[in-house]
Structures are given as C-alpha cells and as structure tokens.
XYZ file of C-alpha atoms in Angstrom:
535
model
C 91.018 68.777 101.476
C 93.855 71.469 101.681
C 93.931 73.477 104.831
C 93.351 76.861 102.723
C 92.241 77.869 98.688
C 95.086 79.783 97.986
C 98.758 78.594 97.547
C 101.585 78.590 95.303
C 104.144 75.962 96.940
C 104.165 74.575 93.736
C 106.744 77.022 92.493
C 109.148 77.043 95.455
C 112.513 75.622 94.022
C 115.865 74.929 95.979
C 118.307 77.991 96.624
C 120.956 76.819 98.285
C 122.163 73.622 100.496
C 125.161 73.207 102.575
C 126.163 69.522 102.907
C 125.711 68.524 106.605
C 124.833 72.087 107.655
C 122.121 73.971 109.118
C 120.952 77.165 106.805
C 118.530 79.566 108.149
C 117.563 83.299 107.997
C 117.843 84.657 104.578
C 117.774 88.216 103.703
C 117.767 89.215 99.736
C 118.314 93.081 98.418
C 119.145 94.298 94.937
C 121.788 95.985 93.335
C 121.708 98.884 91.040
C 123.934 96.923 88.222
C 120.451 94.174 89.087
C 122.387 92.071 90.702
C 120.632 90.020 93.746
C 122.209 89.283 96.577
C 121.881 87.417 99.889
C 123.101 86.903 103.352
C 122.355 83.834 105.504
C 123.440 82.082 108.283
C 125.700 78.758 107.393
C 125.769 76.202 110.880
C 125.668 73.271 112.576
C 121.908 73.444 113.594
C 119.562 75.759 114.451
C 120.659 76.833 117.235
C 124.703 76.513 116.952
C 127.084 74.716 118.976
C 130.409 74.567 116.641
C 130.291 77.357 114.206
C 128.454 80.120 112.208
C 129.595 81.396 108.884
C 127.638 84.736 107.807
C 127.581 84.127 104.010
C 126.394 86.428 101.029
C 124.932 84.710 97.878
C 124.843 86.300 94.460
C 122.399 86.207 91.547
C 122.301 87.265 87.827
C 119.356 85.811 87.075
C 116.701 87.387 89.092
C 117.242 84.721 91.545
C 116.795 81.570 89.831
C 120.706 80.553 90.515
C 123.131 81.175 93.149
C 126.737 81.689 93.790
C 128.190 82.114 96.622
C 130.058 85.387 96.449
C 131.981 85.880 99.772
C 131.929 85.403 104.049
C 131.199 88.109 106.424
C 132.164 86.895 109.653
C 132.897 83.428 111.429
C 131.910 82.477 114.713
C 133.486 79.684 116.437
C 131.280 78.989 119.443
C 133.163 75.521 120.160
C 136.076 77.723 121.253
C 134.245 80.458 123.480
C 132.662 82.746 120.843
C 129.108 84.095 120.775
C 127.086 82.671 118.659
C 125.304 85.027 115.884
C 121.539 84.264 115.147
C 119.490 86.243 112.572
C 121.590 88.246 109.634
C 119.969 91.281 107.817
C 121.191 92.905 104.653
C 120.509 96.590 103.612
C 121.971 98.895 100.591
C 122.654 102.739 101.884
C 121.862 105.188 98.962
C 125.719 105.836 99.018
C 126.355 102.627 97.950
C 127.532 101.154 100.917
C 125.944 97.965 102.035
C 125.356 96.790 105.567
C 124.419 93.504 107.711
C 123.361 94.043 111.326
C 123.224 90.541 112.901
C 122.455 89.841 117.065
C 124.265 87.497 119.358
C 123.084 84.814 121.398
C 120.045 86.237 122.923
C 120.059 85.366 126.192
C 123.865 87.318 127.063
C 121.889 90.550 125.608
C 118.396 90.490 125.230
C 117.578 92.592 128.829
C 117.931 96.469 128.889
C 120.557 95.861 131.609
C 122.831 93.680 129.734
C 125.788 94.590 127.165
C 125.338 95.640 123.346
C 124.708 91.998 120.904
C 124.231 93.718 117.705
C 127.153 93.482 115.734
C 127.741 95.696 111.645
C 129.798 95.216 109.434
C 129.840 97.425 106.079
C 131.078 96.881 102.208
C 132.252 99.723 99.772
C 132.134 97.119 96.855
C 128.902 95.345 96.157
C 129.746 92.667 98.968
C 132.696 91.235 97.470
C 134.468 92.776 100.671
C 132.971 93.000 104.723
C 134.782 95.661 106.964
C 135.580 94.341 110.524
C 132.847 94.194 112.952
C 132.001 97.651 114.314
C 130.977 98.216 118.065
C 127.696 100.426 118.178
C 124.748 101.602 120.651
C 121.896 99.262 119.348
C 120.575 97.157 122.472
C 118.297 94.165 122.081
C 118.315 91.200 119.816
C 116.185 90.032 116.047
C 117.125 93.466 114.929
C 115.300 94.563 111.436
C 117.219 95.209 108.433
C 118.430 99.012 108.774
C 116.513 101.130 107.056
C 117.113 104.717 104.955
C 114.694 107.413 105.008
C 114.514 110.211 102.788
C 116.799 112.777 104.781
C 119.256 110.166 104.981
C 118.413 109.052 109.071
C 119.223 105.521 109.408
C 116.618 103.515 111.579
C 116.404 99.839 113.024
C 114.214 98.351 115.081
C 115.178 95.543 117.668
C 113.735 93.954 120.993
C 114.216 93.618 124.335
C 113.264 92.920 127.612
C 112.340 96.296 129.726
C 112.944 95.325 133.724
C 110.240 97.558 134.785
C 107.369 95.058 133.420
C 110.010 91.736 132.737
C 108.145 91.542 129.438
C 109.037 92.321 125.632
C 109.139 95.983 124.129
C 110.194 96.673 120.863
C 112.808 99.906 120.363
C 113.821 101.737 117.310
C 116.911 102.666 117.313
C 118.535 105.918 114.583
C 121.323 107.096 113.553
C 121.689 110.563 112.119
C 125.880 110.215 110.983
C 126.079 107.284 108.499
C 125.726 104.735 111.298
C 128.524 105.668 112.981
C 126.747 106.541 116.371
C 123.289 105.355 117.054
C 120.805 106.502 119.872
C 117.378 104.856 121.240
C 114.910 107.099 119.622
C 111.794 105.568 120.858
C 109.847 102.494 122.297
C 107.517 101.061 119.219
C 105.522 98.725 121.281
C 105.179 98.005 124.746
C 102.226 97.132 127.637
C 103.745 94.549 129.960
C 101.041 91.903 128.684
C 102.020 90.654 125.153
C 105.327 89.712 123.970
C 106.266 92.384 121.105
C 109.416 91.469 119.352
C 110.576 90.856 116.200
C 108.854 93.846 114.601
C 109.390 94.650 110.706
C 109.010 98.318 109.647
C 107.510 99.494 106.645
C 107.289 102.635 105.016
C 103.900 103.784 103.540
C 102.984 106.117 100.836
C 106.286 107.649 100.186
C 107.161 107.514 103.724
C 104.609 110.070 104.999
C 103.203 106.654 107.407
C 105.517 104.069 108.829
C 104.641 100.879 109.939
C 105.801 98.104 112.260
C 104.203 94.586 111.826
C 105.210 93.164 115.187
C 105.352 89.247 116.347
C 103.679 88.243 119.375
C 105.642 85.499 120.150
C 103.758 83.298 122.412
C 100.981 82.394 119.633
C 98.097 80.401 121.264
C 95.780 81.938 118.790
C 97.206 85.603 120.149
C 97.607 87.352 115.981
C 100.337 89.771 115.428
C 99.835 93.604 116.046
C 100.144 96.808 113.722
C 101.441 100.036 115.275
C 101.836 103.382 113.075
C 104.121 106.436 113.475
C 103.525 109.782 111.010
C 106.644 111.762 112.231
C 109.400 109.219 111.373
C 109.888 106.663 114.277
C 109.476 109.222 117.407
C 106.015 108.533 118.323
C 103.460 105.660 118.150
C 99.858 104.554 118.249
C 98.802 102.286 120.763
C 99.375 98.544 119.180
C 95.566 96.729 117.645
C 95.431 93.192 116.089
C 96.916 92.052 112.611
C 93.817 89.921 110.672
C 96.785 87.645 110.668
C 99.501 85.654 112.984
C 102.797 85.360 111.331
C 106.434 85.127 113.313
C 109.524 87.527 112.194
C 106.701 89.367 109.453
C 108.869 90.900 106.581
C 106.972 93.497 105.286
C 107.234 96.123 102.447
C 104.647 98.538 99.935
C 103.825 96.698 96.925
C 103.982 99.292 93.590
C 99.872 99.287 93.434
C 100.351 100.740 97.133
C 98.886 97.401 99.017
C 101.680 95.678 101.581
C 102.432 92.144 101.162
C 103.397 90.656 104.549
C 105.261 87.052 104.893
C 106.213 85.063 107.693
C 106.013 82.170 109.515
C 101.878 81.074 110.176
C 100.850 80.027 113.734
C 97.501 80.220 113.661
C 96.537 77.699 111.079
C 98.058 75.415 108.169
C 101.888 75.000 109.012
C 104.326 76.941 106.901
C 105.337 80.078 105.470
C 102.218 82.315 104.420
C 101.342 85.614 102.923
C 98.852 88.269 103.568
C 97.942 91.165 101.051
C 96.352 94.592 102.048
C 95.706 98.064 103.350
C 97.104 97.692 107.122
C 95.435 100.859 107.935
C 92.204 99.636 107.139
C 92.492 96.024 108.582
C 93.733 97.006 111.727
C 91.961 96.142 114.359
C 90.702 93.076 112.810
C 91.480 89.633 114.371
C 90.651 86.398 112.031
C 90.140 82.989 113.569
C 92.714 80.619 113.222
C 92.143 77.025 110.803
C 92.929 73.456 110.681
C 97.020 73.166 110.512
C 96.936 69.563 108.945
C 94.979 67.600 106.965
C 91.298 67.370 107.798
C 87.678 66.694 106.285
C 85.166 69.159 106.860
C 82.542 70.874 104.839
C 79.393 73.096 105.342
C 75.920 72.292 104.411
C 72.482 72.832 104.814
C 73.985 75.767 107.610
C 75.780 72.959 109.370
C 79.702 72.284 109.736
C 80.241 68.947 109.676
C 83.640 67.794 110.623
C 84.337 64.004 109.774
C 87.188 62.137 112.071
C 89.963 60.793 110.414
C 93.238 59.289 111.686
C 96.216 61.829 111.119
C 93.590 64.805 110.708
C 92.734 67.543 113.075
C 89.977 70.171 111.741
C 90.838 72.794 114.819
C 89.599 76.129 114.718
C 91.391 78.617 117.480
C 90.103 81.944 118.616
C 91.417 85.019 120.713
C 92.448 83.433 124.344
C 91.575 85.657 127.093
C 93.339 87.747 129.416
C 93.782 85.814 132.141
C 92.297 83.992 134.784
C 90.178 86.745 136.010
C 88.688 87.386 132.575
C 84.818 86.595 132.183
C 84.291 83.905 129.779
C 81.274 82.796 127.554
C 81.716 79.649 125.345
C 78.867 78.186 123.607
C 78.456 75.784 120.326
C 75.333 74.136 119.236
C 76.367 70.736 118.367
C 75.423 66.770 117.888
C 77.827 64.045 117.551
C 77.772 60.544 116.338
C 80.412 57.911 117.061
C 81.145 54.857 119.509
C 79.884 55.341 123.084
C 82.325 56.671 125.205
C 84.440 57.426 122.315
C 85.087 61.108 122.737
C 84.061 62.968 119.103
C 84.728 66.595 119.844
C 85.500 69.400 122.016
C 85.642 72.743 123.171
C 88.650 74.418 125.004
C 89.768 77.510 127.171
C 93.048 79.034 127.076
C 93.725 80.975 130.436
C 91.006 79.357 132.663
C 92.160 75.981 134.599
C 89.826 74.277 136.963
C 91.020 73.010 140.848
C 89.810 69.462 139.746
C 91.385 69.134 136.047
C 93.719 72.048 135.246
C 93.431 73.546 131.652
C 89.974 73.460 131.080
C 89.146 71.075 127.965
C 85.743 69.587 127.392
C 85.317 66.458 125.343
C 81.796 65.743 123.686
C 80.702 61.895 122.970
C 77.985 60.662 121.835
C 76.393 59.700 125.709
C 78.535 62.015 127.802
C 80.742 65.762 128.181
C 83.498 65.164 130.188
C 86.172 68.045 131.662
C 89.450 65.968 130.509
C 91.670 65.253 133.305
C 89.904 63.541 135.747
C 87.083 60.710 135.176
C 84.477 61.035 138.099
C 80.788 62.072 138.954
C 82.103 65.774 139.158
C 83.524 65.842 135.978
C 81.300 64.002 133.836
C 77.714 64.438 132.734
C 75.746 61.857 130.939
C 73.418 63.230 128.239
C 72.249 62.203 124.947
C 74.356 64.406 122.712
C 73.489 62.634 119.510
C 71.484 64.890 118.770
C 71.823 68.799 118.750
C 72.301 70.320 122.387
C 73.306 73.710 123.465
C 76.796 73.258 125.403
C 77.857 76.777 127.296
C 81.047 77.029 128.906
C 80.973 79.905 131.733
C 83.925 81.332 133.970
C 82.724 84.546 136.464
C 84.618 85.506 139.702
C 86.466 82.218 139.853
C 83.278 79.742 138.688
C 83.302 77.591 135.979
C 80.219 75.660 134.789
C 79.062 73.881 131.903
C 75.681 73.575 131.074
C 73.544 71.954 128.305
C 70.086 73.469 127.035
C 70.382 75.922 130.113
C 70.907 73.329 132.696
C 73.897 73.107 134.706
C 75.428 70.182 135.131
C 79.533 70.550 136.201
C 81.292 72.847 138.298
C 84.566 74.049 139.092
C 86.351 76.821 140.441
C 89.509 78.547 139.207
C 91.821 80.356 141.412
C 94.032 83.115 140.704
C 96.973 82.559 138.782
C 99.066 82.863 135.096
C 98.697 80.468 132.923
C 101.634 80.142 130.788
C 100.815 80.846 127.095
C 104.305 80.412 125.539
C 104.796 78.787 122.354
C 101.715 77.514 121.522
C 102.170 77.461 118.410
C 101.167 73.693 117.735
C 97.071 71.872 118.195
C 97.315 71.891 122.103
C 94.154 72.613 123.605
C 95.149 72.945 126.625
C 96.507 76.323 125.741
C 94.152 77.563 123.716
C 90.832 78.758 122.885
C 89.937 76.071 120.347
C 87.028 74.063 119.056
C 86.603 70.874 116.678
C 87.854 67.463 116.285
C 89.121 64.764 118.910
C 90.444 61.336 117.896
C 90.033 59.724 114.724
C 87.009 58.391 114.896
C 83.097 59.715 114.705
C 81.813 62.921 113.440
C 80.642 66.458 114.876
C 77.807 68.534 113.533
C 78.283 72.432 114.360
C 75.360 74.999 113.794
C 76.673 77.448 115.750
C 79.866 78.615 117.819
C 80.389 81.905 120.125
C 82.918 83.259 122.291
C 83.237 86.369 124.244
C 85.590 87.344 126.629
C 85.651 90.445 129.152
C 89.181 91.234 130.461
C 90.780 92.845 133.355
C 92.767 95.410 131.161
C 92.827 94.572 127.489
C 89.762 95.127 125.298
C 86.711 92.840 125.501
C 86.489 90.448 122.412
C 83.097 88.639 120.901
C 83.057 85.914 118.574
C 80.256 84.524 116.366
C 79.800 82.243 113.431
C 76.577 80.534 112.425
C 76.601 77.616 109.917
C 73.553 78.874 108.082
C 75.659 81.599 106.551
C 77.556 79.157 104.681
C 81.136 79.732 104.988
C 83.561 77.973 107.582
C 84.830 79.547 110.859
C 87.679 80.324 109.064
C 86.678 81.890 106.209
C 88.821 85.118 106.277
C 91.948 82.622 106.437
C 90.844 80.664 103.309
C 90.409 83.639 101.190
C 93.240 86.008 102.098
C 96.685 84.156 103.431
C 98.276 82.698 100.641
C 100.581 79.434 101.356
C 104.146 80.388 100.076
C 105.719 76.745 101.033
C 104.211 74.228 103.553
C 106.185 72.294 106.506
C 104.169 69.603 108.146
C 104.019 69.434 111.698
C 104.977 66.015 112.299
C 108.039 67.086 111.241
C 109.091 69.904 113.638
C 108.794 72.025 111.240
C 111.819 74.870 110.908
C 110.895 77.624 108.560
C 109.580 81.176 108.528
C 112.197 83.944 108.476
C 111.797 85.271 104.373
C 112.410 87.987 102.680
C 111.176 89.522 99.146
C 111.602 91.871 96.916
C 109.994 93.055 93.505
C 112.301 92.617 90.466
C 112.300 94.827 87.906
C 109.808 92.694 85.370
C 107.578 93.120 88.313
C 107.683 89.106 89.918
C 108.747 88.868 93.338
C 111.184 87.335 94.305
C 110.830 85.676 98.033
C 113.647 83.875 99.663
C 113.280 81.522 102.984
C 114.697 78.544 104.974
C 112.851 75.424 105.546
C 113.868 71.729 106.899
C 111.392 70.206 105.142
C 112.251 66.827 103.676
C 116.238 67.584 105.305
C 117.985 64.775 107.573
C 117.190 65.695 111.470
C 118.864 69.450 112.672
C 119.711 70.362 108.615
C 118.132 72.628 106.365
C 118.050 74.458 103.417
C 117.258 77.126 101.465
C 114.184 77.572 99.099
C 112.900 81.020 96.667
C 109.578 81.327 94.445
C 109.105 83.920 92.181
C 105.452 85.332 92.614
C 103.759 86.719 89.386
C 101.018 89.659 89.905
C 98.338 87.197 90.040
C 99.648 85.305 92.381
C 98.717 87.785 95.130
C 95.830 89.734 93.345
C-alpha cells in the first residue's frame, strides 16, 4: 500500500551526476532569451572535507538536458578554506544575476560571530562570476535574494539570537543594488521553536509577503507561516503550516494558489509538495503518516493495522510543550498476536517517567507495559484482546495509565527539557506517536485523542474516530503530493528543490537526492509537473 494517493516520482529523470562527487542544493531561474539555468554545489560529501565547486548548469530545452556552463567559486577546505553550504541563484531586473551562498555554519551562525554570506554577481547570463563581494548579511541558509517592485532587494537568513540561544529568522534589504545591506527586521522569533531556513513569497502582486519557515527539530513539530503587508518591516506572530517540509521553496502559482516543496518529515520519506491558499490554511496542523511501507485499512469504523516485517504504519501528532504541559492520551483499541509479543503502542514526546525515561507504552495481547523497565510497576496484565479504553495522563508531574477508567501504573516526571532535535525518523521516544510495534500481530483502532495544555504556547486537541471512515491521516493522503521518494533505510539525503513555471505552463522542479548513489554521493534529479499534476 503506498504511504500517500498522490505522487508523480514516476517522472523524475536524472539532471546531472558528478563521478565520485557529492551534488546537493540546486537552485534553477530563467532567462529572458528562455534559457534555464542552475547553480549547485559540486563536493566530496555532504558535508565537505576536500573541496566545493559552486557550478551553474544551462538548459535549452526547458530543462530536459544540461550543460554545464561555467564555475563560480572554489573552496578548498583541505587547505584551510571555509567550506560553502547552500547556493542560491536570482536574476535582478537589470539583468544582472546573483548567487548568495553561506559558509560553514557553525564559524557564523550566532549574532555575535563574523559575516558567512558570501555574492558574487554576472553582467552576462552567467557565463562570467565577479569576485566574491564582502557584505552586511549575518546568519547562514540564506534565501535566494529577492526584487520587489521599487527595486529594494531583500533576503532572508537565520541565526542564533544570544538573548534566548535559540533560532530567529532575519530579513535582511538592500536599497543600492546590493551594494550595502542592513537588518531590516526579525521574521520569526519566540525562544521555543527553531525558525530557520525560511522561504519568502510574494502574494497577489506583492501587496502580502510570505515566509514559509522550517522548524528544524521535526518530531511531528509542522512548519510555520508568518505574513508581512508593508514589505518585510513588520510581522504576524508565526501559526502552523498543514504541512512539515525542511528548506520549503515557495512561490505564487499563475491561478494565484502557492505550491510549496521541500523535504517531508512528518510522514512518507522524500521530497513532497503542498498546494494552496496559505492565508486560509494557516493555523491548521495535519497529523503526520506512515513513512515506509505498511498495511492498514479502515472498516466497519475501525483502523486496522496488520504487522508486517519491514513496515511501520506510525501516525505522529503535535508533541507538547514540555514537561510541565498537561497531557491527555487516549485510544480505544484491541489487539491480537502471540502472548507477550508486544502488537502496538502509544507514545509521548516531552514527558519521561523517573522509572523508564521517554514515556512509550507497548500494548500485547495479555499485558501494557511502559518500555524500559520490566517489573510489577511497569506492567499491567489485562486482557486487551478485546477493545479497552487505554488513557495516558501527565498533571503536575504524574503520569498514569489507566484502562476502562481504572488506574493501573504510575510514574512521576520531574522537571526538565527533553531534547527534540532531529526527529525526523519513527522514534517514539521523541514523539507523540501511535500504531504499529514489531512485525508481528495486528491492532484494531476505533478511536484516538490527544490534547495537550502548555505552559506558554497554545493548547492543542486531537480527535479521530474510525466510524468516520477516513485514516488519521487523511489530510496528508489527499493534499501532499510525492515529488521523488528516498527510503529511510537508506539515510536518505534529499530535500533542498527549487521550481519554476516555464512558459508552456509545466513546472519545472529541480532537487538532489542519494537515492540508489554509492555511500556519501549523490546526484541530481528534475520532473516537469503538468497542471494536473497539482490540481
């Protein structure tokens, strides 16, 4: 069963490869003769050790064949230089074209550390790169620079603000050409999530601006919309993207929808697109599916979820605040499988108990255990082959579990962070899931609901019911669109795309990807999306 309805992987063909090299971070504008063309970053692995070659691609052919047209800039990090990391490629409206690329973020990613972000600029279609110029943009994974309509200049970039020791993303202007640049104004920032990476858009005729930002830690947390109506100097506060997609590239389709791409962390494994109003979808968080194979279906207003070696039917939700956050976490549920086989589970992202840590609760058919720790306080005995009421509570430091009402473990939890970074994988121990464990047995799911009330950030409730028909992730299946897949087993390397609309009205979307490439090598892949292909 594929992890969602809607894909067109089919259609992604090769790009480019580099024999024995590492090529990531593609970035793909066009020309007014119609000309494509493409910077990327040409090294030795992902994250280079020997060199860097910032190289421009050109296509004639709306992007079905490449040639490789000249070299920006070398790095040579086995002899003391910086290395570069993500390129971006813009055409000014007086023909000049520009790439902004960052250094090695962790020399210049704090607000009290030197300039990274290096430009260089061509007077003749890219054939040619001016030297390097120095400039005022601080932080790192800038945006491509943008043009607006009185000729400002605008990028956006992220750093690390000292006050909070957390992520804010900046946008940064420049009112001469892009010869001086100035900090105009902090686009997202509350000392909780980790903003970066944030791609602006502008909206109907750049009256609205955009910025679809990354939260970077994942572990089911989506990515946020903020939205500025007087050009980059203010912005609303940040609310949920219906979506969770790393280094979102993002642009105004002509029928006025925005098609955003990016790398999914919240579900199937890949590179993904969503299609929509952001205005009207903010706000809106959408649980997160399956990233691998599984076998699951609803009927008769029950999700049934079948065990299967090299499956994992997963759903995640919206992990709470923090330890101190007030948790409710209930599923009605029956399992069948081998005794003491464990068939399912439910788990908390956040909460960890004094006896087990993270809290994860396995269901088997004669028992619910808190995984961890095998003992009287940590296991209950119950008949659970046939449907039971399972609550998960956390208030003021106590956790319980009960079934039908009755309370049968205990914990407490004691102040502290729980570390939520990079969970982007199937761990349950950091994050709110539900579903499958092992490969063996099957769980039957009429219900699921989660709430959460937080310290600071807004409370969140949760509720699906198998009699409606659909499955948990139902918002997933219909509206993100699989651009190319990567299977996790794989480490999977992919994500940072770009697109554009030709002329003839396709897209044309550019990416990296390792998939099926010798261990630390990668190449690049395009697909050409027809209208129907995100209606």
């Amino acid at each position: 069963m594929l992890i969602h309805t809607r894909t067109v992987a089919h259609k992604v063909f090769e790009v480019w490869r580099s024999p024995d090299r590492f090529t990531k971070n593609p970035d793909v504008i066009l020309l007014r003769s119609g000309r494509l063309l493409l910077v990327y970053s040409d090294t030795d692995s992902h994250w280079s050790h020997v060199s860097q070659v910032i190289t421009i691609l050109a296509s004639d052919d709306d992007g079905s064949t490449w040639t490789k047209l000249s070299e920006v800039h070398t790095a040579k990090i086995d002899q003391g230089e910086e290395r570069l990391v993500t390129p971006r490629l813009s055409r000014i409206s007086d023909g000049r074209l520009v790439v902004i690329c960052d250094h090695d973020d962790f020399r210049h990613f704090h607000e009290d550390q030197s300039l990274g972000n290096w430009i260089w600029w061509s007077r003749d279609e890219g054939v040619t790169w001016e030297g390097r110029c120095t400039n005022e943009i601080m932080g790192f994974e800038p945006d491509r620079i943008m043009e607006l309509r009185n000729g400002r200049l605008i990028v956006g970039s992220h750093l690390v603000r000292r006050d909070a020791q957390e992520y804010a993303e900046v946008i940064h202007v420049s009112d001469d050409g892009g010869t001086h640049w100035r900090e105009l104004a902090t686009v997202a920032h509350d000392g909780y999530h980790r903003f970066c990476e944030g791609g602006i858009v502008l909206l109907q005729n750049e009256s609205l601006m955009a910025c679809v930002l990354r939260e970077t830690r994942s572990a089911g947390l989506p990515s946020f919309l903020v939205f500025s109506e007087d050009s980059g100097e203010t912005w609303s506060d940040p609310q949920m993207a219906p979506f969770a997609l790393h280094r979102p590239y993002a642009k105004e389709l002509e029928d006025g929808r925005v098609m955003v791409t990016g790398r999914h962390v919240n579900g199937g494994l890949g590179t993904y697109a969503w299609v929509g109003d952001l205005q009207a979808e903010a706000g809106t968080y959408a649980i997160g599916g399956p990233r691998r194979k599984y076998c699951a279906q609803v009927a008769d207003g029950v999700l049934i979820i079948e065990n299967r070696p090299e499956h994992e039917c997963r759903y995640t939700m919206l992990p709470p605040q923090n330890c101190s956050s007030e948790v409710c976490f209930e599923a009605e549920l029956r399992v069948e499988g081998p005794p003491g086989s464990a068939v399912a589970f439910l788990s908390i992202a956040s909460i960890r108990t004094k006896a087990t840590g993270p809290v994860v609760v396995v269901v088997a058919p004669d028992a619910i255990s808190l995984l961890g720790r095998d003992g009287p306080d940590t296991t209950y005995r119950s008949d659970m082959t046939s449907f039971r009421r399972l609550t998960l509570r956390h208030v003021k430091g106590l956790f319980t579990i009960s079934i039908d009402g009755k309370e049968v473990i205990y914990g407490c939890v004691y102040r502290g962070e729980v570390d939520l970074s990079d969970a982007r994988g199937g761990d349950p121990t950091k994050r709110n899931q539900f579903g499958q464990y092992g490969d063996r047995g099957k769980s039957h799911w009429r219900s699921v609901s989660f709430s959460s009330k937080n310290p600071t950030l807004d409370d969140y409730d949760w509720t699906w019911e198998g009699r409606d028909g659909s499955f948990p992730d139902d918002y997933q299946r219909r509206r993100m669109i699989q651009i190319h897949a990567n299977h996790p087993d794989t480490m999977p390397d992919h994500g940072y795309s770009s697109w554009l609309t030709l002329p003839d009205g396709r897209i044309i979307l550019v990416d990296y990807t390792n998939y099926g490439d010798p261990h630390g090598k990668s190449h690049l892949v395009g697909v050409h999306l027809e209208p129907e292909d995100i209606a």
